[in-house]
Amino acid sequence: MSQSARSSAIQAITNYRPQNAPLNFAETKPQDFFGCNVFDDRAMRQRLPKNVYRALRKTIDLGESLDPAIADTVAAVMKDWAIEKGATHYTHIFYPLTGQTAEKHDCLLQPDGSGGVIAEFSGSMLIKGEADGSSFPSGGLRSTFEARGYTAWDVTSPAYIMENPNGTFLCIPSLFLSWTGVVLDKKTPLLRSNQALNREARRVLRLFGVEPKLAIVPFAGLEQEYFLIDANFNFARPDVQIAGRSLFGARPAKGQEFSDQYFGVIPQRVLSFMMEVEHELYKLGVPVMTRHNEAAPSQYEIAPLYETGNIAVDHNHVIMATLRNVAKRYGLKCLLHEKPFAGINGSGKHLNYSIGNAELGTLFNPGETPESNAKFLVFCAAMIRAVHKHGDMLRATVASASNDHRLGAHEAPPAIMSIFLGDQLTDVFEQFRAGRVNGKSKKRRMMSVGVDTLPPLKTDPGDRNRTSPIAFTGNRFEFRAVGSSQSAAGPLTALNTMMADSLRYCADWLEARLAEGVTLNDAVQTLISHIIDEHSAVIFNGDGYSEIWHKEAARRGLPNLRTTPEAIPALTTPETIALYESTGVLSKTELKARHDIYLEQYCKTVRTEASLAIRIARTIIMPAAVRYQGELASACAALKSIGKDYRSGTLDDVAEYLWKMQDGVFATEAGLEQAEGMDNVLEQARFYCDVVLPAIAEVRTWADRLELRVADDLWHLPSYQEILFGK
């Protein structure tokens, strides 16, 4: 790499001028074009025959099977709508086990036999597509020669139009299955878990005399964090470009310790980017509400309103793609890696989780008197039991090589799965455990601000806890451990499945007691008392970062699965297999496939980073250090030649750091060679974790020290200071 790469990047950002035409929200108001590119309820109601529309709504709202007879009509209307929007192609969007978005585009136009073309899109084409079932990770579920796979229309998530400077295409949210019916994606288990959750939640509600018409569904609010850096810096840093994170980089003199980035004034270039992202998302019906600076320099957040879980996941994939695409228009690079820069906060994707429907609202709403809200207490107790019984499995769903850098690093929740309830709910549940429910709980208080022009402010009954991985925040649980680059489908599926299992347990308990002649009130009290007595170990309201908690968690028997190789085996324990098979979400074979795929992805990620570290150290960092070593040696020799005995401490440092970095490179190479010879994927992942990653860290230690010694004009890699503070 030439010195011009770094200097050109700095010059480019200095001379940056906006290239895009400014948006004008005064002339084109968001409310006038919101959802214009979505085949949503409004479009269906206007365009579909009434009987077809009603039949389709039954499938969407009530979970009834889709009537194949209406598929041709829906397809024809959807095709006409898409062509009016300029579409020439359609694609079944799906989420393979890579966790990314996949799509294959097929043309809507077919030769008419007379030298022209006609638009063709039948019900069968809408319902089912075909994709290669062996080119995606399958964990042994498919062999290379067994290639057939199917995409299947997810009728519960609306189709939409994606725009490109040269045209548009129709996107159909879909499932992805093999020819044998084995699940190869992340959406199918999510939809199955929705069914299990609805089935068991309705059993509990029925005992309270509640029979909702609409299905009980999960709701999700996904807060997406990300970094933005100038694209020129991305190209000048091979590690950031390929691995998504910096493998080298000395800490700058200033990081985030001044707390001046969080909620600070958004830089103009970044704000312009955010506004265009929102403009694109409005057209796709994504209800984005929040934008702000995050804690680390060059870190930001975007968050939509709550939506049904399936659509929230789809929208989050759209958000991630839109962030990446729009960033390019502003000469920026959007980094979704969980830890792109050492020494400052990484990025997460907080999953705010609740269950309910439009008739009932959220079933996690305690009301003003949670101690007397029996339905809420049962559903909340079910969540407590679920996390205590299956916390290790939930941890596994957020395990990855990139998220390992973030979890437990005093910037994100620890790897120990616990629940924060707050003072009010903790007090209520403790009353049940003690068998002395007094009908009172801590209430909201009025806070006097001390400013005459302001009225007293009503506070929440309890504080929030940002160190807890699963925190109750008023009417939902916030799962904070999801990584910024991950699909939220896996964690959401796990939460649904855990809750379905716990609600089934609650329904069985209550039904048995009622059959014995016990009143519902007494049955509920004994159920809650039992759950809290058995599972209160998972409740913790203190500082999750503290060593005291880590010791206390061990005493309580809570697992602390710090790394991916420690966490992933929880996917194939007998308890996890029984959980997923009994709820009909995943089979033992499908769970084993995920176990192997995620470990393989971990190994490939570390292998890539190790190869990059070796190449950058040898071809960029070492040559710069050797050149500087030569300059220093020449200067010392020149002084000695005129009779001055001069010794440079910097020269000694550079020589020492070079040797030690080279030793680290040799160790990394040896580790890679040894890892490649391993057949067992779990053994290989553990080796990468325990041997190769520390070797990479050793190379970095000495490289970063060299950065602080080598003359700046010889150092080719853009520094943290330039990358993070160059806007």
PDB file of C-alpha atoms in Angstrom, residues 245 247 400-402 404-405 563-565 602 605-607 609-610 613 667-668 671-672 685-700:
ATOM      1  CA  ARG A 245     -13.328  -4.373  12.063  1.00  0.00           C
ATOM      2  CA  LEU A 247      -7.340  -5.569  13.641  1.00  0.00           C
ATOM      3  CA  SER A 400     -20.770 -15.051  17.027  1.00  0.00           C
ATOM      4  CA  ALA A 401     -17.114 -14.211  16.620  1.00  0.00           C
ATOM      5  CA  SER A 402     -17.975 -10.524  16.291  1.00  0.00           C
ATOM      6  CA  ASP A 404     -17.897 -12.071  21.488  1.00  0.00           C
ATOM      7  CA  HIS A 405     -15.840  -8.857  21.379  1.00  0.00           C
ATOM      8  CA  THR A 563     -17.378 -17.202  24.022  1.00  0.00           C
ATOM      9  CA  THR A 564     -19.108 -18.708  21.021  1.00  0.00           C
ATOM     10  CA  PRO A 565     -17.457 -22.150  21.404  1.00  0.00           C
ATOM     11  CA  TYR A 602     -16.970 -18.744  13.798  1.00  0.00           C
ATOM     12  CA  THR A 605     -14.294 -15.563  10.688  1.00  0.00           C
ATOM     13  CA  VAL A 606     -11.273 -16.067  12.945  1.00  0.00           C
ATOM     14  CA  ARG A 607      -9.340 -17.691  10.096  1.00  0.00           C
ATOM     15  CA  GLU A 609      -8.938 -12.256  10.578  1.00  0.00           C
ATOM     16  CA  ALA A 610      -5.765 -14.254  11.261  1.00  0.00           C
ATOM     17  CA  ALA A 613      -3.415  -9.836  10.459  1.00  0.00           C
ATOM     18  CA  ALA A 667       2.557 -18.124  16.302  1.00  0.00           C
ATOM     19  CA  THR A 668      -0.538 -17.091  14.337  1.00  0.00           C
ATOM     20  CA  GLY A 671      -2.024 -21.860  14.914  1.00  0.00           C
ATOM     21  CA  LEU A 672      -3.741 -21.593  11.538  1.00  0.00           C
ATOM     22  CA  ALA A 685     -13.631 -23.596  17.202  1.00  0.00           C
ATOM     23  CA  ARG A 686     -12.196 -23.965  20.695  1.00  0.00           C
ATOM     24  CA  PHE A 687      -8.680 -23.990  19.279  1.00  0.00           C
ATOM     25  CA  TYR A 688      -9.341 -20.840  17.265  1.00  0.00           C
ATOM     26  CA  CYS A 689     -10.727 -19.222  20.408  1.00  0.00           C
ATOM     27  CA  ASP A 690      -8.034 -20.327  22.843  1.00  0.00           C
ATOM     28  CA  VAL A 691      -4.926 -20.251  20.600  1.00  0.00           C
ATOM     29  CA  VAL A 692      -5.402 -18.318  17.350  1.00  0.00           C
ATOM     30  CA  LEU A 693      -7.287 -15.301  18.728  1.00  0.00           C
ATOM     31  CA  PRO A 694      -4.670 -14.686  21.483  1.00  0.00           C
ATOM     32  CA  ALA A 695      -1.944 -14.953  18.823  1.00  0.00           C
ATOM     33  CA  ILE A 696      -3.702 -12.293  16.718  1.00  0.00           C
ATOM     34  CA  ALA A 697      -4.016 -10.120  19.831  1.00  0.00           C
ATOM     35  CA  GLU A 698      -0.292 -10.526  20.459  1.00  0.00           C
ATOM     36  CA  VAL A 699       0.508  -9.313  16.932  1.00  0.00           C
ATOM     37  CA  ARG A 700      -1.756  -6.328  17.530  1.00  0.00           C
TER      38      ARG A 700
END
